[in-house]
C-alpha cells in the first residue's frame, strides 16, 4: 500500500506540471477550460492559446505576449532599462503596424530608474498612436510620471489606485568633484521633471516644486483634481470607458 501511494503521488506531481505546447484546432476540452481559455502553470507566467492568422493550430503563449498582440502593455514592476527597452520595442512595433489604433499602458509600479523612465516618456511622445495610461494599483515616483505622460484626455485610474510623486533621488561616490557633477545632473533632471509635471497637470512650477519636496500620495480622485489623470473608472464601467477613450 505505501508503494502504491508513492506511485500515485508521483503521477499527480508530474501530471500537474504538464502543459501541451500546441492545441489542436478542434480538440475537446472540459467546459470550464474551454470557457476560460487559460492554463495556469504551477509556477511562472500563465499561458493562453493563440491561433496565428491562417494557422490551423493554436500555440500556447504567455499571457503578456498575447496582450501585446492586442496592443495592451503592462508595467507591473520596478522601472529599469530592461523592462523599459521591452516596452519601447512593443510600442514601436504596434505603432508601425497601425498608428491609428490606441495602445493601452496599465501601470502598477513603485517607480525606479529616472533615465529609463525618461526614455519611455520620450517614446510615448514619439509614437503617432494614442497611449491610454491606466493606473491599476500604485503609480509611484517615475510610475506617476509615466501615468501623466499618457495622451491628454485618455489618462485613467481605477477607484482604489494610488499615485505618489516626489523629487528624483540619486547617490554619488568618489572624489568631491565627481560628487558635485552628479549633484548638478540630479538638479537638472529635477528641473526638467518639474517642467514636464507642470505641463501634464496644468499646475504652476512653484506648486510642483513644493509638492515634490516630500512623498506626496494621492487617491484616484485627488490625482484627477491635480491633473495627473483625466477620469476615474470603476470596475463596472471599464469596458464602456475603453470604448470612450479608444
mmCIF file of C-alpha atoms in Angstrom:
data_model
loop_
_atom_site.group_PDB
_atom_site.id
_atom_site.type_symbol
_atom_site.label_atom_id
_atom_site.label_comp_id
_atom_site.label_asym_id
_atom_site.label_seq_id
_atom_site.Cartn_x
_atom_site.Cartn_y
_atom_site.Cartn_z
ATOM 1 C CA UNK A 1 0.000 0.000 0.000
ATOM 2 C CA UNK A 2 2.750 2.583 0.825
ATOM 3 C CA UNK A 3 4.389 1.806 -2.532
ATOM 4 C CA UNK A 4 1.062 2.386 -4.341
ATOM 5 C CA UNK A 5 0.556 5.707 -2.561
ATOM 6 C CA UNK A 6 4.046 6.834 -3.544
ATOM 7 C CA UNK A 7 3.350 5.891 -7.177
ATOM 8 C CA UNK A 8 0.069 7.832 -7.187
ATOM 9 C CA UNK A 9 1.753 10.859 -5.636
ATOM 10 C CA UNK A 10 4.456 10.780 -8.299
ATOM 11 C CA UNK A 11 1.851 10.639 -11.071
ATOM 12 C CA UNK A 12 -0.041 13.590 -9.642
ATOM 13 C CA UNK A 13 3.152 15.572 -9.195
ATOM 14 C CA UNK A 14 4.330 15.048 -12.770
ATOM 15 C CA UNK A 15 0.870 15.441 -14.255
ATOM 16 C CA UNK A 16 0.337 18.808 -12.571
ATOM 17 C CA UNK A 17 3.247 20.334 -14.433
ATOM 18 C CA UNK A 18 2.211 19.130 -17.884
ATOM 19 C CA UNK A 19 1.085 21.814 -20.330
ATOM 20 C CA UNK A 20 0.831 20.964 -24.046
ATOM 21 C CA UNK A 21 2.857 23.185 -26.327
ATOM 22 C CA UNK A 22 0.266 23.105 -29.078
ATOM 23 C CA UNK A 23 -3.513 22.845 -29.022
ATOM 24 C CA UNK A 24 -5.240 21.014 -31.918
ATOM 25 C CA UNK A 25 -7.676 23.152 -33.851
ATOM 26 C CA UNK A 26 -10.712 21.065 -32.835
ATOM 27 C CA UNK A 27 -9.606 19.403 -29.613
ATOM 28 C CA UNK A 28 -12.153 18.574 -26.942
ATOM 29 C CA UNK A 29 -11.632 20.297 -23.619
ATOM 30 C CA UNK A 30 -13.607 20.421 -20.368
ATOM 31 C CA UNK A 31 -16.270 23.116 -20.352
ATOM 32 C CA UNK A 32 -14.537 25.229 -17.713
ATOM 33 C CA UNK A 33 -11.211 25.186 -19.528
ATOM 34 C CA UNK A 34 -12.841 25.949 -22.863
ATOM 35 C CA UNK A 35 -14.689 28.885 -21.380
ATOM 36 C CA UNK A 36 -11.632 30.466 -19.811
ATOM 37 C CA UNK A 37 -9.031 29.590 -22.464
ATOM 38 C CA UNK A 38 -6.423 29.809 -19.734
ATOM 39 C CA UNK A 39 -3.775 27.427 -18.442
ATOM 40 C CA UNK A 40 -2.200 28.161 -15.075
ATOM 41 C CA UNK A 41 1.291 26.803 -14.642
ATOM 42 C CA UNK A 42 2.281 25.655 -11.127
ATOM 43 C CA UNK A 43 4.857 28.436 -11.138
ATOM 44 C CA UNK A 44 5.627 31.237 -13.556
ATOM 45 C CA UNK A 45 3.569 33.117 -16.134
ATOM 46 C CA UNK A 46 0.104 31.851 -17.179
ATOM 47 C CA UNK A 47 -0.226 30.640 -20.774
ATOM 48 C CA UNK A 48 -3.204 31.146 -23.078
ATOM 49 C CA UNK A 49 -3.988 29.691 -26.527
ATOM 50 C CA UNK A 50 -3.432 31.881 -29.568
ATOM 51 C CA UNK A 51 -4.025 30.919 -33.180
ATOM 52 C CA UNK A 52 -1.980 32.836 -35.712
ATOM 53 C CA UNK A 53 -3.916 34.099 -38.752
ATOM 54 C CA UNK A 54 -4.051 31.305 -41.340
ATOM 55 C CA UNK A 55 -2.868 28.668 -38.868
ATOM 56 C CA UNK A 56 -4.870 25.512 -38.183
ATOM 57 C CA UNK A 57 -3.439 25.048 -34.714
ATOM 58 C CA UNK A 58 -3.240 27.247 -31.664
ATOM 59 C CA UNK A 59 0.019 27.819 -29.840
ATOM 60 C CA UNK A 60 0.291 28.277 -26.105
ATOM 61 C CA UNK A 61 1.862 31.673 -25.481
ATOM 62 C CA UNK A 62 2.470 33.524 -22.229
ATOM 63 C CA UNK A 63 -0.303 35.933 -21.349
ATOM 64 C CA UNK A 64 1.873 39.040 -21.766
ATOM 65 C CA UNK A 65 2.737 38.029 -25.323
ATOM 66 C CA UNK A 66 -0.971 37.629 -26.004
ATOM 67 C CA UNK A 67 -1.686 41.057 -24.513
ATOM 68 C CA UNK A 68 0.991 42.645 -26.687
ATOM 69 C CA UNK A 69 -0.833 41.378 -29.772
ATOM 70 C CA UNK A 70 -3.884 43.334 -28.585
ATOM 71 C CA UNK A 71 -1.766 46.482 -28.025
ATOM 72 C CA UNK A 72 -2.018 46.058 -24.246
ATOM 73 C CA UNK A 73 1.162 46.656 -22.234
ATOM 74 C CA UNK A 74 1.511 46.014 -18.510
ATOM 75 C CA UNK A 75 4.121 47.837 -16.432
ATOM 76 C CA UNK A 76 3.953 45.925 -13.167
ATOM 77 C CA UNK A 77 7.438 46.123 -11.715
ATOM 78 C CA UNK A 78 10.307 48.435 -10.891
ATOM 79 C CA UNK A 79 11.206 50.641 -13.841
ATOM 80 C CA UNK A 80 14.639 49.765 -15.207
ATOM 81 C CA UNK A 81 16.418 49.637 -18.555
ATOM 82 C CA UNK A 82 15.412 46.044 -19.292
ATOM 83 C CA UNK A 83 11.648 46.417 -18.851
ATOM 84 C CA UNK A 84 11.613 49.850 -20.498
ATOM 85 C CA UNK A 85 13.505 48.580 -23.546
ATOM 86 C CA UNK A 86 10.917 45.805 -23.930
ATOM 87 C CA UNK A 87 8.021 48.254 -23.646
ATOM 88 C CA UNK A 88 9.629 50.639 -26.125
ATOM 89 C CA UNK A 89 10.088 47.797 -28.624
ATOM 90 C CA UNK A 90 6.426 46.771 -28.288
ATOM 91 C CA UNK A 91 5.242 50.376 -28.665
ATOM 92 C CA UNK A 92 7.324 50.998 -31.769
ATOM 93 C CA UNK A 93 6.155 47.753 -33.371
ATOM 94 C CA UNK A 94 2.481 48.418 -32.578
ATOM 95 C CA UNK A 95 2.799 51.952 -33.914
ATOM 96 C CA UNK A 96 4.348 50.709 -37.153
ATOM 97 C CA UNK A 97 1.507 48.201 -37.615
ATOM 98 C CA UNK A 98 -1.329 50.689 -37.120
ATOM 99 C CA UNK A 99 -0.692 54.197 -35.861
ATOM 100 C CA UNK A 100 -4.423 54.981 -35.732
ATOM 101 C CA UNK A 101 -5.248 52.372 -33.076
ATOM 102 C CA UNK A 102 -4.521 53.306 -29.455
ATOM 103 C CA UNK A 103 -2.109 51.487 -27.193
ATOM 104 C CA UNK A 104 -3.003 50.720 -23.577
ATOM 105 C CA UNK A 105 -0.367 51.021 -20.850
ATOM 106 C CA UNK A 106 -1.507 49.585 -17.495
ATOM 107 C CA UNK A 107 0.637 50.724 -14.572
ATOM 108 C CA UNK A 108 1.245 49.181 -11.146
ATOM 109 C CA UNK A 109 4.790 50.236 -10.375
ATOM 110 C CA UNK A 110 6.752 51.664 -7.426
ATOM 111 C CA UNK A 111 8.910 53.681 -9.833
ATOM 112 C CA UNK A 112 12.587 53.188 -10.472
ATOM 113 C CA UNK A 113 15.274 54.494 -12.803
ATOM 114 C CA UNK A 114 14.789 58.112 -13.844
ATOM 115 C CA UNK A 115 16.800 57.752 -17.046
ATOM 116 C CA UNK A 116 14.881 54.627 -18.079
ATOM 117 C CA UNK A 117 11.583 56.347 -17.283
ATOM 118 C CA UNK A 118 12.522 59.379 -19.357
ATOM 119 C CA UNK A 119 13.330 57.089 -22.291
ATOM 120 C CA UNK A 120 9.813 55.623 -22.076
ATOM 121 C CA UNK A 121 8.328 59.102 -21.643
ATOM 122 C CA UNK A 122 10.009 60.332 -24.827
ATOM 123 C CA UNK A 123 8.899 57.231 -26.745
ATOM 124 C CA UNK A 124 5.287 57.778 -25.696
ATOM 125 C CA UNK A 125 5.514 61.243 -27.201
ATOM 126 C CA UNK A 126 7.296 59.919 -30.278
ATOM 127 C CA UNK A 127 4.760 57.313 -31.415
ATOM 128 C CA UNK A 128 1.831 58.521 -33.507
ATOM 129 C CA UNK A 129 -0.807 56.312 -31.862
ATOM 130 C CA UNK A 130 -2.542 57.473 -28.696
ATOM 131 C CA UNK A 131 -1.236 55.940 -25.476
ATOM 132 C CA UNK A 132 -4.013 55.370 -22.942
ATOM 133 C CA UNK A 133 -2.480 55.086 -19.473
ATOM 134 C CA UNK A 134 -4.337 53.249 -16.692
ATOM 135 C CA UNK A 135 -3.349 53.208 -13.016
ATOM 136 C CA UNK A 136 -4.458 49.821 -11.695
ATOM 137 C CA UNK A 137 -2.727 49.856 -8.307
ATOM 138 C CA UNK A 138 0.143 52.160 -7.465
ATOM 139 C CA UNK A 139 1.826 54.625 -9.793
ATOM 140 C CA UNK A 140 4.633 55.950 -7.618
ATOM 141 C CA UNK A 141 7.653 58.090 -8.340
ATOM 142 C CA UNK A 142 8.594 57.522 -12.001
ATOM 143 C CA UNK A 143 5.410 55.470 -12.346
ATOM 144 C CA UNK A 144 3.351 58.624 -11.751
ATOM 145 C CA UNK A 145 5.417 60.446 -14.360
ATOM 146 C CA UNK A 146 4.611 57.752 -16.933
ATOM 147 C CA UNK A 147 0.939 57.788 -15.904
ATOM 148 C CA UNK A 148 0.683 61.518 -16.543
ATOM 149 C CA UNK A 149 2.507 61.171 -19.864
ATOM 150 C CA UNK A 150 -0.437 59.417 -21.500
ATOM 151 C CA UNK A 151 -2.433 61.102 -24.226
ATOM 152 C CA UNK A 152 -4.269 64.079 -22.742
ATOM 153 C CA UNK A 153 -7.884 63.213 -22.027
ATOM 154 C CA UNK A 154 -7.065 59.482 -22.046
ATOM 155 C CA UNK A 155 -5.329 59.003 -18.689
ATOM 156 C CA UNK A 156 -7.496 56.956 -16.350
ATOM 157 C CA UNK A 157 -7.336 55.225 -12.975
ATOM 158 C CA UNK A 158 -9.245 52.586 -11.066
ATOM 159 C CA UNK A 159 -11.020 53.845 -7.937
ATOM 160 C CA UNK A 160 -8.684 52.374 -5.299
ATOM 161 C CA UNK A 161 -5.441 53.133 -7.120
ATOM 162 C CA UNK A 162 -2.858 55.410 -5.541
ATOM 163 C CA UNK A 163 -0.408 57.870 -7.035
ATOM 164 C CA UNK A 164 2.743 59.238 -5.427
ATOM 165 C CA UNK A 165 5.047 61.985 -6.654
ATOM 166 C CA UNK A 166 8.385 63.098 -5.235
ATOM 167 C CA UNK A 167 11.651 64.554 -6.434
ATOM 168 C CA UNK A 168 14.247 62.369 -8.163
ATOM 169 C CA UNK A 169 16.831 60.718 -5.949
ATOM 170 C CA UNK A 170 20.353 59.585 -6.634
ATOM 171 C CA UNK A 171 23.604 58.665 -4.991
ATOM 172 C CA UNK A 172 27.189 59.563 -5.747
ATOM 173 C CA UNK A 173 30.570 58.351 -4.599
ATOM 174 C CA UNK A 174 34.139 59.162 -5.434
ATOM 175 C CA UNK A 175 36.098 62.388 -5.387
ATOM 176 C CA UNK A 176 34.493 65.673 -4.373
ATOM 177 C CA UNK A 177 34.400 66.886 -7.981
ATOM 178 C CA UNK A 178 32.651 63.706 -9.126
ATOM 179 C CA UNK A 179 30.024 64.137 -6.419
ATOM 180 C CA UNK A 180 29.493 67.765 -7.433
ATOM 181 C CA UNK A 181 28.956 66.779 -11.079
ATOM 182 C CA UNK A 182 26.445 64.094 -10.100
ATOM 183 C CA UNK A 183 24.578 66.539 -7.864
ATOM 184 C CA UNK A 184 24.350 69.033 -10.720
ATOM 185 C CA UNK A 185 22.928 66.356 -13.003
ATOM 186 C CA UNK A 186 20.262 65.426 -10.455
ATOM 187 C CA UNK A 187 19.250 69.077 -10.102
ATOM 188 C CA UNK A 188 18.980 69.412 -13.901
ATOM 189 C CA UNK A 189 16.820 66.295 -14.076
ATOM 190 C CA UNK A 190 14.622 67.645 -11.277
ATOM 191 C CA UNK A 191 14.157 70.967 -13.094
ATOM 192 C CA UNK A 192 13.222 69.124 -16.292
ATOM 193 C CA UNK A 193 10.725 66.917 -14.468
ATOM 194 C CA UNK A 194 9.161 69.945 -12.768
ATOM 195 C CA UNK A 195 8.583 71.459 -16.210
ATOM 196 C CA UNK A 196 7.051 68.230 -17.527
ATOM 197 C CA UNK A 197 4.820 67.708 -14.479
ATOM 198 C CA UNK A 198 3.608 71.298 -14.835
ATOM 199 C CA UNK A 199 2.770 70.678 -18.489
ATOM 200 C CA UNK A 200 0.977 67.390 -17.694
ATOM 201 C CA UNK A 201 -1.107 68.759 -14.844
ATOM 202 C CA UNK A 202 -1.592 72.446 -15.543
ATOM 203 C CA UNK A 203 -0.148 73.265 -12.099
ATOM 204 C CA UNK A 204 2.397 76.039 -11.614
ATOM 205 C CA UNK A 205 6.101 75.245 -11.376
ATOM 206 C CA UNK A 206 6.120 76.666 -7.860
ATOM 207 C CA UNK A 207 3.438 74.255 -6.668
ATOM 208 C CA UNK A 208 5.078 71.306 -8.411
ATOM 209 C CA UNK A 209 8.423 72.097 -6.767
ATOM 210 C CA UNK A 210 6.763 72.327 -3.349
ATOM 211 C CA UNK A 211 4.802 69.102 -3.852
ATOM 212 C CA UNK A 212 7.891 67.184 -4.990
ATOM 213 C CA UNK A 213 9.836 68.053 -1.836
ATOM 214 C CA UNK A 214 8.227 65.143 0.020
ATOM 215 C CA UNK A 215 6.425 61.895 -0.756
ATOM 216 C CA UNK A 216 3.039 63.187 -1.908
ATOM 217 C CA UNK A 217 0.363 60.472 -2.010
ATOM 218 C CA UNK A 218 -2.923 60.916 -3.858
ATOM 219 C CA UNK A 219 -6.106 58.907 -4.187
ATOM 220 C CA UNK A 220 -7.553 58.427 -7.655
ATOM 221 C CA UNK A 221 -9.879 61.402 -7.196
ATOM 222 C CA UNK A 222 -7.048 63.561 -5.871
ATOM 223 C CA UNK A 223 -4.887 62.626 -8.867
ATOM 224 C CA UNK A 224 -7.747 63.704 -11.121
ATOM 225 C CA UNK A 225 -8.096 67.036 -9.336
ATOM 226 C CA UNK A 226 -4.336 67.509 -9.526
ATOM 227 C CA UNK A 227 -4.358 66.900 -13.278
ATOM 228 C CA UNK A 228 -2.292 63.707 -13.475
ATOM 229 C CA UNK A 229 -5.268 61.729 -14.800
ATOM 230 C CA UNK A 230 -8.475 62.628 -16.598
ATOM 231 C CA UNK A 231 -11.001 60.039 -15.403
ATOM 232 C CA UNK A 232 -11.612 57.611 -12.549
ATOM 233 C CA UNK A 233 -13.266 54.440 -13.839
ATOM 234 C CA UNK A 234 -14.945 51.797 -11.669
ATOM 235 C CA UNK A 235 -14.788 48.089 -12.450
ATOM 236 C CA UNK A 236 -18.321 48.012 -13.856
ATOM 237 C CA UNK A 237 -17.751 50.810 -16.336
ATOM 238 C CA UNK A 238 -14.288 49.835 -17.528
ATOM 239 C CA UNK A 239 -15.408 48.379 -20.862
ATOM 240 C CA UNK A 240 -17.536 51.398 -21.558
ATOM 241 C CA UNK A 241 -14.609 53.614 -20.681
ATOM 242 C CA UNK A 242 -12.354 51.689 -23.045
ATOM 243 C CA UNK A 243 -14.767 52.470 -25.858
ATOM 244 C CA UNK A 244 -14.990 56.074 -24.734
ATOM 245 C CA UNK A 245 -11.236 56.614 -24.691
ATOM 246 C CA UNK A 246 -10.322 54.496 -27.745
#
